[in-house]
Short mmCIF file of C-alpha atoms in Angstrom, two decimals:
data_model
loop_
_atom_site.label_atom_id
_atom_site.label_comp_id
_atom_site.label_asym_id
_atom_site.label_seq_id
_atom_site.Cartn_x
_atom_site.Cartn_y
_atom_site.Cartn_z
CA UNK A 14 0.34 0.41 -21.27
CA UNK A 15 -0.27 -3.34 -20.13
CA UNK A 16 3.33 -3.99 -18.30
CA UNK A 17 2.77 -5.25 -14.96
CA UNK A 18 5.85 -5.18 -12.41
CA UNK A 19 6.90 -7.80 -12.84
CA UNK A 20 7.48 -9.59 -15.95
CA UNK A 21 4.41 -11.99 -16.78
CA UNK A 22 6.17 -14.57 -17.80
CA UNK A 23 7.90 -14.71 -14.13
CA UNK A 24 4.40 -15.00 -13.00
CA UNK A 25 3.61 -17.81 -15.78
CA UNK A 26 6.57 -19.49 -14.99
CA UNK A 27 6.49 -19.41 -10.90
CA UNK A 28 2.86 -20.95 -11.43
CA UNK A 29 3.71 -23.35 -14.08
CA UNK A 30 5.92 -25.19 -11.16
CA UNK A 31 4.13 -24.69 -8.11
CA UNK A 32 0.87 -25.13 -8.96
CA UNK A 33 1.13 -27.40 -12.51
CA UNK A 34 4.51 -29.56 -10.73
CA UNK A 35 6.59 -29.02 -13.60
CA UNK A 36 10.16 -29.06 -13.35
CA UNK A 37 12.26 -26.38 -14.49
CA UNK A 38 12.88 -28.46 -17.65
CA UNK A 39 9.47 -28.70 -18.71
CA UNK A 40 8.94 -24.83 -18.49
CA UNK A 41 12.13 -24.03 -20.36
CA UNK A 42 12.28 -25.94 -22.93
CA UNK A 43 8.83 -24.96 -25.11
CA UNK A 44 9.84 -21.25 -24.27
CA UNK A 45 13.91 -21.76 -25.69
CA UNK A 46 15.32 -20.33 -22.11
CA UNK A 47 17.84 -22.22 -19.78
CA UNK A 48 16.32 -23.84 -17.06
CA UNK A 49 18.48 -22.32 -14.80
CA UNK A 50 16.52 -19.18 -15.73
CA UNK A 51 13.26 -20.49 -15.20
CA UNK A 52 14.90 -21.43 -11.37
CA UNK A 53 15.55 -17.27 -11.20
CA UNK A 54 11.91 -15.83 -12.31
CA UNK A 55 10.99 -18.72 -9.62
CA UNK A 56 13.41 -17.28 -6.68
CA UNK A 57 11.97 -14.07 -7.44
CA UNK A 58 8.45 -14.87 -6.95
CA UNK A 59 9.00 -16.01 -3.44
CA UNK A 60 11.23 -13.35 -2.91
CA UNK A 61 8.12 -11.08 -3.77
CA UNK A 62 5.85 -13.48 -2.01
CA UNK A 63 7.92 -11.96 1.54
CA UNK A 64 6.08 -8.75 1.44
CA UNK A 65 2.27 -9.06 2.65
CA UNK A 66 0.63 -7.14 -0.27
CA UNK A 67 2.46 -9.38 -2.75
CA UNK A 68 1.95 -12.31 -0.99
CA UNK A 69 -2.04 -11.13 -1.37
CA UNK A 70 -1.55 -10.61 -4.79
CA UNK A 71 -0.03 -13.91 -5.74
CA UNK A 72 -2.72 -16.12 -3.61
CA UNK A 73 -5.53 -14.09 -5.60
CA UNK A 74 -3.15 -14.79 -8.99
CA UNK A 75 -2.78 -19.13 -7.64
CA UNK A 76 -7.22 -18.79 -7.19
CA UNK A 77 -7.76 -18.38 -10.13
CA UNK A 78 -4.62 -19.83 -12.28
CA UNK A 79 -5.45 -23.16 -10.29
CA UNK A 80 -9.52 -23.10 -11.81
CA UNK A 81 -7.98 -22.78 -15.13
CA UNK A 82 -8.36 -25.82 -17.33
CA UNK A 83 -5.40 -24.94 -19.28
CA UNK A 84 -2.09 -27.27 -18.73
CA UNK A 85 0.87 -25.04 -19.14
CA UNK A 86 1.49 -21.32 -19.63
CA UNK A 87 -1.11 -18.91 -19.00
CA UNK A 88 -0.82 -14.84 -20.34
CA UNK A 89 -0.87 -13.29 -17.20
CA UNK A 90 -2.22 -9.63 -18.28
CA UNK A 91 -3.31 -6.84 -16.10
CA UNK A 92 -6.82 -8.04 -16.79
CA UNK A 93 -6.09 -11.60 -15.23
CA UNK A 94 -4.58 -9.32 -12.08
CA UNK A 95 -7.85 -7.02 -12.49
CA UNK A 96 -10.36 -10.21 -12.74
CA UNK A 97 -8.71 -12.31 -9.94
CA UNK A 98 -8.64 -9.26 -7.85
CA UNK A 99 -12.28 -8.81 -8.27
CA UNK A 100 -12.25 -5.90 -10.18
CA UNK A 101 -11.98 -4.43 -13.66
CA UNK A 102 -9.58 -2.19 -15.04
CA UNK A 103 -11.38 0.79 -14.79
CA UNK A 104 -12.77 0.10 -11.56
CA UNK A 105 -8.68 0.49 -10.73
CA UNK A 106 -8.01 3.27 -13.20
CA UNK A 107 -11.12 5.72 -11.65
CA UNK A 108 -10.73 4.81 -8.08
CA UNK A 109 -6.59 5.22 -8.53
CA UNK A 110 -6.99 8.39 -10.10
CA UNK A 111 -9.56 9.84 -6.89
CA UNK A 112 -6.38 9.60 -4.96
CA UNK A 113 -4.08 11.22 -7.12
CA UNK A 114 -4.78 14.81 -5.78
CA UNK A 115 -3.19 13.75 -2.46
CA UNK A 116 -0.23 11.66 -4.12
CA UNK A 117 1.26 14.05 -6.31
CA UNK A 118 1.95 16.50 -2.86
CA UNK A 119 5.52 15.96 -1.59
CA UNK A 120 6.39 13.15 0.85
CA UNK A 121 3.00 11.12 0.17
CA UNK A 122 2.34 8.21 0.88
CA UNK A 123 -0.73 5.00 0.94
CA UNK A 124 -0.50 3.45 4.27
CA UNK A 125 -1.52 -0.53 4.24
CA UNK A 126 -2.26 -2.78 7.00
CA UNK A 127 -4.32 -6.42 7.64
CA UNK A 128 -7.58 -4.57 6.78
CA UNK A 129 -9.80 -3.37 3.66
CA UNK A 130 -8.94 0.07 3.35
CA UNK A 131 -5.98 1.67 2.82
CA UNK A 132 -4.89 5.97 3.94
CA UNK A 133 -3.84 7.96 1.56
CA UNK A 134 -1.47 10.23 3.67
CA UNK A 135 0.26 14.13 3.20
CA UNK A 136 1.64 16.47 5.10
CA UNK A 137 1.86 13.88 7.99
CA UNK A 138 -2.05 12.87 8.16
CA UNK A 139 -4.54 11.32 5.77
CA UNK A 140 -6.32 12.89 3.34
CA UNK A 141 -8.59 10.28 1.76
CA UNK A 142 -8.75 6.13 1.34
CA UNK A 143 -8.58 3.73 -1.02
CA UNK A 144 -9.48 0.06 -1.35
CA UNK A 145 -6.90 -2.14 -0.11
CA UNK A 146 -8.18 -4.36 -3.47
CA UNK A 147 -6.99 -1.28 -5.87
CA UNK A 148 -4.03 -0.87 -3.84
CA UNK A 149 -3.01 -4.01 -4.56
CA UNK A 150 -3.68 -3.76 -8.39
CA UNK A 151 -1.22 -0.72 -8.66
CA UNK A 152 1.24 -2.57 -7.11
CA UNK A 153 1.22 -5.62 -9.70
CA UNK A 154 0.95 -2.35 -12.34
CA UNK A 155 3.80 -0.56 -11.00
CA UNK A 156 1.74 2.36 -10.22
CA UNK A 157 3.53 2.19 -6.82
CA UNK A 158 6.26 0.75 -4.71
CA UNK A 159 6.93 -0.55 -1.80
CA UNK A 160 8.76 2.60 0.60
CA UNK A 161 8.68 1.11 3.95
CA UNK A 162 10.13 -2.00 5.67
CA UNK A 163 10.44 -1.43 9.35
CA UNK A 164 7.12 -3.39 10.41
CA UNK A 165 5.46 -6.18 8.86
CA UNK A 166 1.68 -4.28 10.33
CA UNK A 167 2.01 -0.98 8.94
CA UNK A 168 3.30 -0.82 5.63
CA UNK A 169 3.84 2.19 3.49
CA UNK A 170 3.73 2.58 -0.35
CA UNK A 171 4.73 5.59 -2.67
CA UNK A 172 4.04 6.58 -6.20
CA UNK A 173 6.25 6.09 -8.87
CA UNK A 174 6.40 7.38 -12.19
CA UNK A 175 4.19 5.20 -13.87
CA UNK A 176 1.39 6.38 -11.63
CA UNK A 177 1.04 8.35 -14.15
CA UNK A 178 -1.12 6.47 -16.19
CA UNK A 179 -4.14 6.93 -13.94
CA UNK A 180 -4.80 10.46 -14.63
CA UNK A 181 -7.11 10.65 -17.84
CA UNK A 182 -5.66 12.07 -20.74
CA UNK A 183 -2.15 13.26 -19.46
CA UNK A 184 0.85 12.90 -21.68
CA UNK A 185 4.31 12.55 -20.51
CA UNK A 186 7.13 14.95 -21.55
CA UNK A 187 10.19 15.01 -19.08
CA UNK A 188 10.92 12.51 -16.96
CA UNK A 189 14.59 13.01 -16.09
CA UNK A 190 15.80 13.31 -12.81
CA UNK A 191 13.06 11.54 -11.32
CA UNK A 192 10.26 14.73 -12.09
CA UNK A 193 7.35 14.04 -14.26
CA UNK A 194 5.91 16.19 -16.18
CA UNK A 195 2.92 16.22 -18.04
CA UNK A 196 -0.28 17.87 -19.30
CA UNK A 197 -2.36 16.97 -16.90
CA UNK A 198 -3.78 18.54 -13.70
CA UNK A 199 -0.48 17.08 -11.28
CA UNK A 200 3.24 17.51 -11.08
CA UNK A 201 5.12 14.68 -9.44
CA UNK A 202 8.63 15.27 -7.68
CA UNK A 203 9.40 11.93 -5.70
CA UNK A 204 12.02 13.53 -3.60
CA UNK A 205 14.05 11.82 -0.83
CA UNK A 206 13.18 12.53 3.09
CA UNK A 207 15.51 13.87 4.88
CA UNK A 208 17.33 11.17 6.55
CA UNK A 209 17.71 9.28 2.71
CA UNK A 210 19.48 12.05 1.77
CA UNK A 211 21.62 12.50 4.44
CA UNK A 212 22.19 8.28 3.77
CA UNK A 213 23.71 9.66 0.60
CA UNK A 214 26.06 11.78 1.74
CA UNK A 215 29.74 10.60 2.06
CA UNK A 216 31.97 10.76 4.94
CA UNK A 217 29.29 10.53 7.27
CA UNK A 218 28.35 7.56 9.32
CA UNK A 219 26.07 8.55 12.11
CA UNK A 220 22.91 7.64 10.17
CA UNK A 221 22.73 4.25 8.86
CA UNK A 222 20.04 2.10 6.26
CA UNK A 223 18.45 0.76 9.85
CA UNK A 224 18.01 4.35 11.02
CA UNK A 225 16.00 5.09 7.59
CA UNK A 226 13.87 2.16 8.01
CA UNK A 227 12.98 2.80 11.10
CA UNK A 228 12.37 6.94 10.19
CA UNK A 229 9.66 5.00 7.18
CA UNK A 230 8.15 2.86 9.83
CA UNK A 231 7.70 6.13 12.38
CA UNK A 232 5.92 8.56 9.09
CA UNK A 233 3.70 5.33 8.86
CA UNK A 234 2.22 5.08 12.13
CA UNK A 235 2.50 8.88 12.32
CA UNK A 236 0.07 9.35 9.25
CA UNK A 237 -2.00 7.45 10.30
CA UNK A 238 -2.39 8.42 14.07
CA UNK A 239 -5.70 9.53 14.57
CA UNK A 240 -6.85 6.07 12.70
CA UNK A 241 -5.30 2.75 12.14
CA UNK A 242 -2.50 3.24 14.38
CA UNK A 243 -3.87 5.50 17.07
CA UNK A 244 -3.10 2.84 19.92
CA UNK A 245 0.37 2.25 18.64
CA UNK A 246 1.19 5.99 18.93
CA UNK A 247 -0.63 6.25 22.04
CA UNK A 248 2.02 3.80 23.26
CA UNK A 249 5.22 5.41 21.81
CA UNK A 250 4.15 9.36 23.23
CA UNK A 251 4.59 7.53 26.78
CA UNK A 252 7.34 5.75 26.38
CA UNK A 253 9.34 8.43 24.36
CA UNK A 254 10.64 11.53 25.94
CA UNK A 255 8.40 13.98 24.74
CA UNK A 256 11.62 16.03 23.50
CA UNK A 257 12.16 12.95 20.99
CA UNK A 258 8.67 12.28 20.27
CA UNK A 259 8.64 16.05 19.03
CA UNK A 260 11.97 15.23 16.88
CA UNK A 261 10.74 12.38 15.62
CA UNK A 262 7.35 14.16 14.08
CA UNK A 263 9.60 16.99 12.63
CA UNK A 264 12.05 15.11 10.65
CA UNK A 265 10.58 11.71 9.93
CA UNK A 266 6.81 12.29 10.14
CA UNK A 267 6.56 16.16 8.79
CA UNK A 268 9.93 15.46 6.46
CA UNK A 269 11.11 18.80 7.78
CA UNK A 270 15.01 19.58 7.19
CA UNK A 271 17.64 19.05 9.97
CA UNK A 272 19.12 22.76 9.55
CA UNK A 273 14.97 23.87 10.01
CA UNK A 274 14.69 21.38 13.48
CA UNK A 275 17.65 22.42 15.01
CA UNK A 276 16.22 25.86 14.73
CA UNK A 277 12.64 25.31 15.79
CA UNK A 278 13.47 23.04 18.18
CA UNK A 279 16.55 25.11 20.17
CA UNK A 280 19.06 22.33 19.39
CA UNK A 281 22.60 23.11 18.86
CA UNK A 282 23.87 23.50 15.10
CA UNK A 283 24.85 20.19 13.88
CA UNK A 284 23.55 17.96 16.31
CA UNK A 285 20.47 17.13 14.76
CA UNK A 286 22.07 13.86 13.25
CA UNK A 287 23.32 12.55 17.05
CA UNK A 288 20.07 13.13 18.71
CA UNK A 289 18.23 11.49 15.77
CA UNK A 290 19.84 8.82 15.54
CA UNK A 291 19.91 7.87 19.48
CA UNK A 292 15.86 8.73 19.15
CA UNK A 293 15.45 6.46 16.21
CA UNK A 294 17.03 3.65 18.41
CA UNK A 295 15.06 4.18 21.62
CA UNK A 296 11.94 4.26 18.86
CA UNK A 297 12.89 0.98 17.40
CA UNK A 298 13.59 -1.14 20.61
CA UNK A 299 10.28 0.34 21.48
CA UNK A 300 8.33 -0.72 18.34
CA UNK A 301 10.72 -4.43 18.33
CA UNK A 302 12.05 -3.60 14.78
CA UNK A 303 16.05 -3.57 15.92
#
């Protein structure tokens, strides 16, 4: 496959007016769209340009788009992303694929923040690293997604279906209900933590979207305690009661069930959801995300 994840000719377009000045006009015309669609692809650059790693990956993209001595629409293919990253497609292919072991376990996770090397997290620690560089490739592939926005210095990113691609030789033959399966060495089952799927429940209203963000935000800095964020959870285990600290590692950080906590923890049955969510708060007013 050569997609990237977002259609190139948003890219072409986005850089055919910022960085060429052409007006909406200009771009549409040759290419037999409305400008007024031109104006969207645009509006969703920026919009993409919000999130650091995008941002990254679109000042890389402008580098080398503005040493180009071609006027007017360039193909942006994953070998432009590849080249203006400073790497090459199998660079990104063999060093995405040494990672893979760890990403195909339940609830895992790459953990990104202002600095060269990514973790590769499971089971609530990390396993390996990977180059913030490659990171950023699979992102423009679709090879991941953004999973986290609670803080704008710990960011977290999952795999998604397409991640697929990375592992040499495997072939695809279900992927309904969000499981992939193939013939290669991994299974993938992206499933929801437990505080997503309790968002999905009806009827109740005790956990909200915020709550969930700020659960993300907590399994970043969690999986990454002993490392990038070893200050920052210094921090929170004296400022939380250790009671909370405890709940928070259990359901957001360890992704275990609320049934399970209440259990292992002595709570009462059902009351998970109350205490979690007043945690959550104290945890975001303490981190400044509320």
């Amino acid at each position: 496959m050569s997609a990237l994840a977002i259609p190139a000719n948003f890219i072409s377009d986005y850089f055919s007016n910022v960085s060429n000045g052409q007006s909406m006009r200009e771009i549409a015309v040759p290419t037999g769209v409305q400008p007024s669609t031109v104006l969207r692809r645009i509006r969703r650059c920026e919009e993409l340009r919000d999130h650091p790693e995008w941002d990254a990956i679109f000042a890389a993209l402008e580098a080398v788009w503005e040493t180009s001595d071609q006027f007017g629409p360039v193909t942006v293919t994953r070998e432009f992303v590849a080249a203006a990253l400073s790497l090459t497609l199998e660079e990104i292919r063999t060093d995405f694929a040494g990672v893979m072991h760890v990403l195909s376990r339940r609830g895992a996770s790459i953990v990104a923040g202002d600095v060269p090397v990514c973790a590769v997290c499971a089971e609530g620690e990390q396993k390996t690293t990977l180059r913030r560089p490659v990171l950023l490739a699979a992102l423009a592939f679709g090879w991941v997604k953004s999973a986290c926005s609670g803080s704008r210095t710990v960011r977290k990113f999952e795999p998604t279906g397409a991640a697929i691609e990375a592992v040499p030789g495997a072939v695809v033959r279900d992927t309904s209900n969000g499981q992939i399966r193939h013939t290669g060495p991994y299974r993938y089952s992206f499933n929801p933590s437990p505080l997503e799927a309790l968002l999905r429940r009806k009827g109740q209203n005790l956990i909200t979207r915020d709550h969930v963000r700020f659960a993300e935000d907590f399994e970043a800095v969690y999986s990454t305690r002993e490392g990038a964020t070893a200050d920052v959870f210094a921090t929170l285990s004296r400022e939380l009661p250790e009671s909370g600290l405890t709940l928070l590692v259990e359901v957001c950080g360890n992704r275990t069930g609320l049934e399970d906590t209440e259990r292992m923890l002595g709570l009462p049955a059902r009351s998970a959801k109350a205490v979690l969510a007043f945690v959550l708060d104290s945890y975001a007013r303490a981190r400044g995300l509320s």
